[in-house]
């Protein structure tokens, strides 16, 4: 007695090809799970192949997400050098961004030290005006401080001239009492 050959559905593949004395055998195609991707598409004569998705480690970020027919791609996180700081933290889908630390110039001082997650901050040194003198010298980690020069009053005279790093010094004028004169004074 003759029997019609079995026809596989679109969701099946032929595991055994029919012959004149045997029927075709069909099997459902393997379905990839949510943790797998398809490495070989299903066909009429072969099954679908699935592999487990790559899992990015804590030292990696996902540069390409998984799709039905492709695995996710993980890349190593950038490591900031000792001369850099992390300007943007890494996420599961983005790499960290490192930037070079600012270098203070000789006319600047460091107001905030460089750190792993923040940049160094610099500020211009204070410049003393001509009416001021320097009370503390500038360094790479501290600003210069200035103070106003003393001004001698009408009853004083200058004993030491003002300079860029020292103050003017004044002393009281000698006032002669009535009926006396200043010895050594020049007369005009």
Coordinates of N, CA, C and O in Angstrom, one line a residue:
X1 N 0.8 -1.2 0.0 CA 0.0 0.0 0.0 C 0.9 1.2 0.0 O 1.9 1.3 0.7
X2 N 0.5 2.3 -0.7 CA 1.3 3.5 -0.9 C 0.6 4.6 0.0 O -0.6 4.7 0.1
X3 N 1.5 5.4 0.6 CA 1.1 6.5 1.5 C 1.8 7.8 1.0 O 3.0 7.8 0.6
X4 N 1.1 8.9 1.1 CA 1.7 10.2 0.7 C 2.9 10.5 1.6 O 2.9 10.3 2.8
X5 N 3.9 11.1 1.0 CA 5.1 11.5 1.8 C 4.7 12.7 2.7 O 4.0 13.6 2.2
X6 N 5.2 12.7 3.9 CA 4.9 13.8 4.8 C 5.6 15.1 4.3 O 6.7 15.1 3.8
X7 N 4.9 16.2 4.5 CA 5.4 17.5 4.1 C 5.7 18.2 5.4 O 4.9 18.4 6.3
X8 N 6.9 18.7 5.5 CA 7.4 19.5 6.7 C 6.8 20.9 6.6 O 6.7 21.4 5.5
X9 N 6.4 21.5 7.7 CA 5.9 22.8 7.7 C 7.1 23.8 7.7 O 8.3 23.4 7.7
X10 N 6.8 25.1 7.5 CA 7.9 26.1 7.5 C 8.7 26.2 8.8 O 9.8 26.7 8.8
X11 N 8.1 25.7 9.9 CA 8.8 25.7 11.2 C 9.5 24.4 11.4 O 9.9 24.2 12.6
X12 N 9.7 23.6 10.4 CA 10.3 22.3 10.6 C 11.4 22.1 9.5 O 11.5 22.8 8.5
X13 N 12.3 21.1 9.8 CA 13.3 20.7 8.8 C 13.3 19.2 8.6 O 12.8 18.5 9.4
X14 N 13.9 18.8 7.5 CA 13.9 17.3 7.2 C 15.0 16.7 7.9 O 16.2 16.9 7.5
X15 N 14.7 15.8 8.8 CA 15.8 15.1 9.5 C 16.2 13.8 8.7 O 17.3 13.4 8.8
X16 N 15.2 13.3 8.0 CA 15.4 12.1 7.2 C 14.7 12.4 5.8 O 13.5 12.7 5.8
X17 N 15.4 12.2 4.8 CA 14.9 12.4 3.4 C 14.1 11.2 3.0 O 14.5 10.1 3.3
X18 N 12.9 11.4 2.3 CA 12.1 10.2 1.9 C 12.8 9.4 0.9 O 13.6 9.9 0.1
X19 N 12.5 8.1 0.9 CA 13.0 7.2 -0.1 C 11.8 6.5 -0.7 O 10.7 6.7 -0.2
X20 N 12.0 5.5 -1.6 CA 10.9 4.8 -2.1 C 10.3 3.8 -1.1 O 9.2 3.3 -1.2
X21 N 11.0 3.6 0.0 CA 10.5 2.7 1.0 C 10.3 3.3 2.4 O 10.0 2.6 3.4
X22 N 10.7 4.6 2.6 CA 10.5 5.3 3.9 C 10.0 6.7 3.7 O 10.2 7.3 2.7
X23 N 9.4 7.2 4.7 CA 8.8 8.5 4.7 C 9.8 9.5 5.2 O 10.8 9.2 5.8
X24 N 9.5 10.8 4.9 CA 10.3 11.9 5.3 C 10.0 12.1 6.8 O 8.9 11.9 7.3
X25 N 11.1 12.4 7.6 CA 10.9 12.7 9.0 C 11.2 14.2 9.2 O 12.2 14.8 8.7
X26 N 10.3 14.9 9.9 CA 10.4 16.3 10.1 C 10.6 16.5 11.6 O 10.1 15.8 12.5
X27 N 11.3 17.6 11.9 CA 11.5 18.0 13.3 C 11.4 19.5 13.4 O 11.8 20.2 12.5
X28 N 10.8 20.0 14.5 CA 10.6 21.5 14.7 C 12.0 22.1 14.8 O 12.9 21.6 15.4
X29 N 12.1 23.3 14.1 CA 13.4 24.1 14.2 C 13.6 24.5 15.7 O 12.7 24.8 16.4
X30 N 14.9 24.5 16.1 CA 15.3 25.0 17.4 C 15.0 26.4 17.4 O 15.2 27.2 16.5
X31 N 14.5 26.9 18.6 CA 14.2 28.3 18.8 C 15.3 28.9 19.7 O 15.4 28.3 20.8
X32 N 16.0 29.9 19.3 CA 17.0 30.5 20.2 C 16.2 31.2 21.4 O 15.2 31.8 21.2
X33 N 16.8 31.1 22.5 CA 16.2 31.8 23.7 C 16.7 33.2 23.8 O 17.5 33.7 22.9
X34 N 16.2 33.9 24.7 CA 16.6 35.4 24.9 C 18.0 35.5 25.3 O 18.6 36.6 25.2
X35 N 18.7 34.5 25.7 CA 20.1 34.5 26.0 C 21.0 33.9 24.9 O 22.2 33.6 25.2
X36 N 20.4 33.8 23.7 CA 21.2 33.2 22.6 C 21.0 34.0 21.4 O 20.1 34.8 21.3
X37 N 21.9 33.8 20.4 CA 21.7 34.4 19.1 C 21.9 33.3 18.0 O 22.5 32.3 18.3
X38 N 21.3 33.6 16.9 CA 21.3 32.6 15.8 C 22.6 32.7 15.0 O 22.9 33.7 14.3
X39 N 23.4 31.6 15.1 CA 24.7 31.5 14.3 C 24.5 30.9 12.9 O 25.3 31.2 12.1
X40 N 23.4 30.2 12.7 CA 23.1 29.6 11.4 C 21.6 29.6 11.3 O 20.9 29.1 12.1
X41 N 21.1 30.2 10.2 CA 19.7 30.3 10.0 C 19.1 28.9 9.7 O 19.8 28.0 9.2
X42 N 17.8 28.8 10.0 CA 17.1 27.5 9.8 C 16.9 27.3 8.3 O 16.7 28.3 7.5
X43 N 16.9 26.1 7.8 CA 16.6 25.8 6.4 C 15.7 24.5 6.3 O 15.4 23.9 7.3
X44 N 15.3 24.2 5.1 CA 14.5 23.1 4.9 C 15.2 21.7 5.2 O 14.6 20.8 5.7
X45 N 16.5 21.7 5.0 CA 17.3 20.5 5.2 C 18.2 20.5 6.5 O 18.9 19.6 6.7
X46 N 18.1 21.6 7.2 CA 19.0 21.7 8.4 C 18.3 22.5 9.5 O 17.5 23.4 9.2
X47 N 18.8 22.3 10.7 CA 18.2 23.0 11.8 C 19.0 24.4 12.1 O 20.1 24.6 11.6
X48 N 18.3 25.2 12.8 CA 18.9 26.5 13.2 C 20.0 26.2 14.3 O 19.8 25.3 15.1
X49 N 21.1 27.0 14.3 CA 22.1 26.8 15.3 C 22.1 28.1 16.2 O 22.0 29.2 15.7
X50 N 22.2 27.9 17.5 CA 22.1 29.0 18.5 C 23.4 28.9 19.4 O 23.8 27.8 19.7
X51 N 23.9 30.0 19.8 CA 25.0 30.1 20.8 C 24.6 31.1 21.8 O 23.8 32.1 21.6
X52 N 25.2 30.9 23.0 CA 24.9 31.8 24.1 C 25.5 33.2 23.8 O 26.5 33.3 23.2
X53 N 24.8 34.2 24.3 CA 25.2 35.6 24.1 C 26.5 35.9 25.0 O 26.5 35.4 26.1
X54 N 27.4 36.6 24.5 CA 28.5 37.1 25.3 C 28.0 38.0 26.4 O 27.1 38.8 26.2
X55 N 28.6 37.8 27.6 CA 28.2 38.7 28.7 C 29.4 39.6 29.0 O 30.5 39.1 29.2
X56 N 29.2 40.9 28.9 CA 30.3 41.8 29.2 C 30.6 41.8 30.7 O 29.7 41.7 31.5
X57 N 31.9 41.9 31.0 CA 32.4 41.8 32.4 C 32.3 43.3 33.0 O 32.0 44.2 32.2
X58 N 32.7 43.4 34.2 CA 32.7 44.7 34.9 C 33.8 45.6 34.3 O 33.8 46.8 34.4
X59 N 34.8 45.0 33.6 CA 35.9 45.7 33.0 C 35.6 46.0 31.5 O 36.5 46.4 30.8
X60 N 34.4 45.8 31.1 CA 34.1 46.0 29.7 C 32.8 46.8 29.5 O 32.0 46.9 30.5
X61 N 32.6 47.3 28.3 CA 31.3 48.0 28.0 C 30.8 47.4 26.7 O 31.6 46.9 25.9
X62 N 29.5 47.4 26.4 CA 28.9 46.8 25.2 C 29.0 47.9 24.1 O 28.3 48.9 24.1
X63 N 29.8 47.6 23.1 CA 30.0 48.5 22.0 C 29.0 48.3 20.9 O 28.7 49.1 20.1
X64 N 28.4 47.0 20.9 CA 27.4 46.7 19.9 C 26.4 45.7 20.6 O 26.8 44.7 21.1
X65 N 25.1 46.1 20.6 CA 24.1 45.2 21.2 C 23.9 43.9 20.4 O 24.1 43.9 19.2
X66 N 23.4 42.9 21.1 CA 23.0 41.7 20.4 C 21.8 41.9 19.5 O 20.9 42.7 19.8
X67 N 21.7 41.1 18.5 CA 20.5 41.1 17.6 C 20.2 39.6 17.4 O 20.9 38.7 17.9
X68 N 19.2 39.3 16.7 CA 18.7 37.9 16.4 C 19.9 37.1 15.8 O 20.1 36.0 16.2
X69 N 20.6 37.7 14.9 CA 21.6 37.0 14.1 C 23.0 37.5 14.4 O 24.0 37.2 13.6
X70 N 23.2 38.2 15.5 CA 24.6 38.6 15.8 C 24.8 38.7 17.4 O 23.8 39.0 18.1
X71 N 25.9 38.4 17.8 CA 26.3 38.4 19.2 C 26.6 39.9 19.6 O 26.9 40.7 18.8
X72 N 26.4 40.2 20.9 CA 26.8 41.5 21.4 C 28.4 41.6 21.4 O 29.1 40.5 21.5
X73 N 28.9 42.8 21.2 CA 30.3 43.0 21.2 C 30.7 43.8 22.4 O 30.1 44.8 22.7
X74 N 31.7 43.2 23.2 CA 32.2 43.9 24.4 C 33.6 44.4 24.1 O 34.4 43.7 23.5
X75 N 33.9 45.6 24.6 CA 35.2 46.1 24.5 C 35.7 46.5 25.9 O 35.0 46.8 26.8
X76 N 37.1 46.4 26.1 CA 37.7 46.7 27.4 C 37.5 48.2 27.7 O 37.6 49.1 26.8
X77 N 37.2 48.5 28.9 CA 37.1 49.9 29.3 C 38.4 50.6 29.3 O 39.5 50.0 29.6
X78 N 38.4 51.9 28.8 CA 39.6 52.7 28.8 C 40.1 52.9 30.3 O 39.2 53.1 31.1
X79 N 41.4 52.8 30.5 CA 41.9 53.1 31.8 C 42.6 54.5 31.7 O 43.5 54.6 30.8
X80 N 42.2 55.4 32.5 CA 42.9 56.7 32.5 C 44.3 56.6 33.0 O 44.6 55.9 34.0
X81 N 45.2 57.3 32.3 CA 46.6 57.4 32.8 C 46.7 58.2 34.0 O 45.8 59.0 34.4
X82 N 47.9 58.2 34.7 CA 48.1 59.0 35.9 C 48.1 60.5 35.6 O 47.8 61.3 36.5
X83 N 48.2 60.9 34.3 CA 48.2 62.3 33.9 C 46.8 62.7 33.4 O 46.7 63.8 32.9
X84 N 45.8 61.8 33.7 CA 44.5 62.1 33.2 C 43.5 62.0 34.3 O 43.8 61.4 35.4
X85 N 42.3 62.5 34.0 CA 41.1 62.3 35.0 C 39.9 61.8 34.2 O 39.9 62.0 33.0
X86 N 39.0 61.2 34.9 CA 37.8 60.6 34.2 C 36.8 61.7 34.1 O 36.2 62.2 35.0
X87 N 36.6 62.2 32.8 CA 35.7 63.3 32.6 C 34.2 62.8 32.5 O 33.3 63.5 32.7
X88 N 34.1 61.5 32.1 CA 32.8 60.9 32.0 C 32.9 59.4 32.4 O 33.7 58.7 31.9
X89 N 32.0 59.0 33.3 CA 32.1 57.7 33.8 C 31.5 56.7 32.7 O 30.7 57.1 31.9
X90 N 32.0 55.5 32.8 CA 31.6 54.4 31.9 C 30.1 54.0 32.3 O 29.8 54.1 33.5
X91 N 29.4 53.6 31.3 CA 28.1 52.9 31.5 C 28.1 51.5 30.9 O 29.2 51.2 30.3
X92 N 27.1 50.8 31.0 CA 27.0 49.5 30.3 C 27.2 49.6 28.8 O 27.7 48.7 28.2
X93 N 26.8 50.8 28.2 CA 26.8 50.9 26.8 C 27.7 52.0 26.3 O 27.7 52.4 25.1
X94 N 28.6 52.6 27.2 CA 29.5 53.6 26.7 C 30.8 53.5 27.5 O 30.8 53.1 28.7
X95 N 31.9 53.8 26.9 CA 33.2 53.8 27.5 C 33.4 55.0 28.4 O 32.8 56.1 28.1
X96 N 34.4 55.0 29.3 CA 34.7 56.2 30.1 C 35.5 57.1 29.2 O 36.1 56.7 28.2
X97 N 35.4 58.4 29.5 CA 36.2 59.4 28.7 C 37.2 60.0 29.7 O 36.9 60.4 30.8
X98 N 38.5 59.9 29.2 CA 39.6 60.5 30.0 C 40.1 61.7 29.3 O 40.1 61.8 28.1
X99 N 40.5 62.7 30.2 CA 41.1 63.9 29.6 C 42.4 64.2 30.4 O 42.5 63.9 31.6
X100 N 43.3 64.9 29.7 CA 44.6 65.2 30.3 C 44.3 66.3 31.4 O 43.5 67.2 31.2
X101 N 45.1 66.2 32.5 CA 45.0 67.2 33.5 C 45.5 68.5 33.0 O 46.5 68.6 32.2
X102 N 44.9 69.6 33.4 CA 45.4 70.9 33.1 C 46.7 71.1 33.8 O 47.0 70.6 34.9
X103 N 47.6 71.8 33.1 CA 49.0 72.1 33.7 C 48.9 73.6 34.0 O 48.7 74.4 33.1
X104 N 49.2 74.0 35.2 CA 49.3 75.4 35.6 C 50.6 76.0 35.0 O 51.6 75.4 35.0
X105 N 50.4 77.2 34.4 CA 51.6 77.9 33.9 C 52.3 78.6 35.0 O 51.9 78.7 36.2
X106 N 53.5 79.1 34.7 CA 54.3 79.8 35.8 C 53.6 81.0 36.4 O 53.9 81.3 37.5
X107 N 52.8 81.6 35.7 CA 52.0 82.8 36.2 C 50.8 82.4 36.9 O 50.0 83.2 37.3
X108 N 50.6 81.1 37.2 CA 49.4 80.6 37.9 C 49.8 79.7 39.1 O 51.0 79.3 39.2
X109 N 48.8 79.5 39.9 CA 49.0 78.6 41.1 C 47.9 77.7 41.1 O 46.8 77.9 40.6
X110 N 48.1 76.5 41.7 CA 47.1 75.4 41.7 C 46.1 75.7 42.9 O 46.5 75.7 44.0
X111 N 44.8 75.9 42.5 CA 43.8 76.1 43.6 C 43.1 74.8 44.0 O 42.5 74.7 45.0
X112 N 43.2 73.8 43.1 CA 42.6 72.5 43.4 C 43.5 71.4 42.8 O 43.8 71.5 41.6
X113 N 44.0 70.5 43.6 CA 44.9 69.4 43.1 C 44.2 68.5 42.2 O 43.0 68.3 42.2
X114 N 44.9 68.0 41.2 CA 44.4 67.0 40.3 C 43.9 65.7 41.0 O 44.6 65.3 41.9
X115 N 42.8 65.2 40.5 CA 42.3 63.9 41.1 C 41.9 63.0 40.0 O 42.0 63.3 38.8
X116 N 41.5 61.8 40.4 CA 41.1 60.8 39.4 C 39.8 61.1 38.7 O 39.5 60.7 37.6
X117 N 38.9 61.9 39.4 CA 37.6 62.2 38.8 C 37.4 63.7 38.7 O 36.2 64.1 38.5
X118 N 38.4 64.5 38.8 CA 38.3 65.9 38.6 C 39.6 66.5 38.1 O 40.7 65.9 38.4
X119 N 39.6 67.6 37.4 CA 40.7 68.2 36.8 C 41.4 69.1 37.9 O 40.8 69.5 38.9
X120 N 42.7 69.4 37.6 CA 43.4 70.4 38.4 C 42.8 71.8 38.0 O 42.5 72.0 36.9
X121 N 42.8 72.7 39.0 CA 42.3 74.0 38.8 C 43.4 75.0 39.0 O 44.1 74.8 40.0
X122 N 43.6 76.0 38.2 CA 44.6 77.0 38.3 C 44.0 78.4 38.3 O 43.0 78.6 37.7
X123 N 44.8 79.3 38.9 CA 44.3 80.7 38.9 C 45.5 81.6 38.7 O 46.6 81.2 39.2
X124 N 45.4 82.7 38.1 CA 46.5 83.6 37.9 C 46.9 84.2 39.2 O 46.1 84.4 40.1
X125 N 48.3 84.3 39.3 CA 48.8 84.9 40.6 C 48.4 86.4 40.7 O 48.3 87.1 39.6
X126 N 48.1 86.8 41.9 CA 47.9 88.2 42.1 C 49.1 89.0 41.7 O 50.2 88.6 42.0
X127 N 48.9 90.2 41.1 CA 50.0 91.1 40.8 C 49.9 92.3 41.7 O 48.8 93.0 41.7
X128 N 50.9 92.6 42.4 CA 50.9 93.8 43.3 C 50.9 95.0 42.5 O 51.6 95.1 41.5
X129 N 50.1 96.0 42.9 CA 50.1 97.3 42.1 C 51.3 98.1 42.5 O 52.0 97.8 43.5
X130 N 51.6 99.2 41.9 CA 52.7 100.1 42.2 C 52.6 100.7 43.7 O 53.6 101.1 44.3
X131 N 51.4 100.7 44.2 CA 51.2 101.3 45.6 C 51.2 100.2 46.6 O 50.8 100.4 47.8
X132 N 51.6 98.9 46.2 CA 51.6 97.8 47.1 C 53.0 97.1 47.1 O 53.8 97.4 46.2
X133 N 53.2 96.3 48.1 CA 54.4 95.5 48.2 C 54.0 94.0 48.5 O 52.9 93.8 49.0
X134 N 54.9 93.1 48.1 CA 54.6 91.7 48.3 C 54.9 91.3 49.7 O 56.0 91.4 50.2
X135 N 53.9 90.7 50.4 CA 54.0 90.2 51.8 C 54.3 88.7 51.8 O 54.8 88.2 52.8
X136 N 53.9 88.0 50.8 CA 54.2 86.6 50.7 C 54.4 86.3 49.2 O 53.6 86.6 48.3
X137 N 55.5 85.6 48.9 CA 55.8 85.2 47.5 C 54.9 84.2 47.0 O 54.4 83.3 47.7
X138 N 54.7 84.2 45.7 CA 53.9 83.2 45.1 C 54.7 81.9 44.9 O 55.9 81.9 44.7
X139 N 54.0 80.8 44.9 CA 54.5 79.5 44.6 C 53.5 78.7 43.7 O 52.5 79.3 43.3
X140 N 53.9 77.5 43.3 CA 52.9 76.8 42.4 C 51.7 76.3 43.2 O 50.7 76.0 42.6
X141 N 51.7 76.4 44.5 CA 50.5 76.0 45.3 C 49.9 77.1 46.2 O 49.0 76.9 47.0
X142 N 50.5 78.3 46.1 CA 49.9 79.4 46.9 C 50.0 80.7 46.1 O 50.9 80.9 45.3
X143 N 49.0 81.6 46.3 CA 49.0 82.9 45.7 C 49.9 83.9 46.4 O 50.3 83.7 47.5
X144 N 50.3 84.9 45.6 CA 51.1 86.0 46.2 C 50.1 86.9 47.0 O 49.0 87.0 46.6
X145 N 50.6 87.5 48.1 CA 49.7 88.4 48.8 C 50.4 89.8 48.8 O 51.7 89.8 48.8
X146 N 49.6 90.8 48.8 CA 50.1 92.2 48.7 C 49.5 93.0 49.8 O 48.4 92.7 50.3
X147 N 50.2 94.1 50.2 CA 49.7 95.0 51.2 C 50.0 96.4 50.6 O 51.0 96.6 49.9
X148 N 49.2 97.4 51.0 CA 49.4 98.8 50.6 C 50.6 99.3 51.3 O 50.8 99.1 52.5
X149 N 51.4 100.1 50.6 CA 52.6 100.8 51.2 C 52.0 101.9 52.2 O 51.0 102.5 52.0
X150 N 52.8 102.0 53.3 CA 52.5 103.1 54.3 C 52.7 104.4 53.6 O 53.5 104.6 52.7
X151 N 51.9 105.4 54.0 CA 52.0 106.8 53.5 C 52.4 107.6 54.7 O 51.7 107.6 55.8
X152 N 53.5 108.3 54.6 CA 54.0 109.2 55.7 C 53.1 110.4 55.8 O 52.7 111.0 54.8
X153 N 52.7 110.7 57.0 CA 51.8 111.9 57.2 C 52.6 113.2 57.2 O 53.8 113.2 57.0
X154 N 51.9 114.3 57.3 CA 52.5 115.6 57.3 C 53.5 115.8 58.5 O 54.4 116.6 58.4
X155 N 53.3 115.0 59.6 CA 54.2 115.1 60.7 C 55.2 114.0 60.8 O 55.8 113.8 61.8
X156 N 55.4 113.3 59.6 CA 56.4 112.3 59.5 C 57.3 112.5 58.3 O 57.0 113.3 57.4
X157 N 58.4 111.8 58.3 CA 59.3 111.7 57.2 C 59.7 110.3 56.9 O 59.6 109.4 57.7
X158 N 60.1 110.0 55.6 CA 60.4 108.7 55.2 C 61.8 108.3 55.6 O 62.8 109.0 55.3
X159 N 61.9 107.1 56.3 CA 63.2 106.7 56.8 C 63.7 105.5 55.9 O 64.9 105.2 55.9
X160 N 62.8 104.8 55.2 CA 63.1 103.7 54.3 C 62.2 103.8 53.1 O 60.9 103.9 53.3
X161 N 62.7 103.8 51.9 CA 61.9 103.9 50.7 C 61.0 102.6 50.5 O 61.5 101.5 50.9
X162 N 59.9 102.8 49.9 CA 59.0 101.7 49.5 C 59.7 100.9 48.4 O 60.4 101.5 47.5
X163 N 59.5 99.6 48.4 CA 60.1 98.7 47.4 C 59.0 97.7 47.0 O 58.0 97.5 47.7
X164 N 59.3 96.9 46.0 CA 58.4 95.8 45.6 C 58.2 94.7 46.6 O 57.1 94.1 46.7
X165 N 59.2 94.5 47.5 CA 59.0 93.5 48.5 C 59.2 94.0 50.0 O 59.3 93.2 50.9
X166 N 59.1 95.3 50.1 CA 59.2 95.9 51.5 C 58.4 97.2 51.6 O 58.2 97.9 50.5
X167 N 57.9 97.5 52.8 CA 57.0 98.6 53.0 C 57.9 99.9 53.2 O 59.1 99.8 53.5
X168 N 57.3 101.0 53.0 CA 58.0 102.3 53.3 C 57.9 102.4 54.9 O 57.0 102.0 55.5
X169 N 59.0 103.0 55.4 CA 59.0 103.3 56.9 C 59.0 104.8 57.1 O 59.7 105.5 56.4
X170 N 58.3 105.2 58.1 CA 58.2 106.6 58.4 C 58.6 106.8 59.9 O 58.4 105.9 60.7
X171 N 59.1 108.0 60.2 CA 59.4 108.4 61.6 C 58.8 109.8 61.8 O 58.7 110.6 60.9
X172 N 58.6 110.1 63.1 CA 58.0 111.4 63.4 C 59.0 112.5 63.2 O 60.2 112.4 63.5
X173 N 58.5 113.7 62.7 CA 59.4 114.8 62.5 C 59.7 115.4 63.9 O 58.9 115.3 64.8
X174 N 60.9 116.0 64.1 CA 61.2 116.6 65.4 C 60.6 118.0 65.3 O 60.8 118.8 64.4
X175 N 59.8 118.3 66.3 CA 59.2 119.7 66.4 C 59.9 120.4 67.5 O 59.9 120.0 68.7
X176 N 60.5 121.6 67.1 CA 61.3 122.3 68.1 C 60.3 123.1 68.9 O 59.3 123.7 68.4
X177 N 60.6 123.2 70.2 CA 59.7 124.0 71.1 C 59.9 125.5 70.9 O 60.9 125.9 70.3
X178 N 59.0 126.3 71.3 CA 59.1 127.7 71.1 C 60.4 128.3 71.7 O 60.7 127.8 72.8
X179 N 61.1 129.1 71.0 CA 62.3 129.7 71.5 C 63.5 128.8 71.2 O 64.6 129.1 71.7
X180 N 63.4 127.7 70.4 CA 64.5 126.9 70.0 C 64.5 126.7 68.5 O 63.6 127.0 67.8
X181 N 65.7 126.1 68.0 CA 65.8 125.9 66.6 C 66.4 124.5 66.3 O 67.0 123.9 67.2
X182 N 66.2 124.1 65.1 CA 66.8 122.8 64.7 C 68.2 122.9 64.3 O 68.6 123.6 63.4
X183 N 69.0 122.2 65.0 CA 70.5 122.2 64.8 C 70.8 121.5 63.5 O 70.3 120.4 63.3
X184 N 71.5 122.1 62.6 CA 71.9 121.4 61.4 C 70.9 121.6 60.3 O 71.1 121.1 59.2
X185 N 69.8 122.3 60.5 CA 68.8 122.6 59.4 C 69.4 123.6 58.5 O 70.1 124.5 58.8
X186 N 69.1 123.4 57.2 CA 69.6 124.3 56.2 C 68.6 125.5 56.1 O 67.4 125.3 56.2
X187 N 69.1 126.6 56.0 CA 68.2 127.8 55.8 C 68.3 128.2 54.4 O 69.3 128.1 53.7
X188 N 67.2 128.7 53.9 CA 67.2 129.1 52.5 C 67.4 130.6 52.3 O 67.1 131.4 53.0

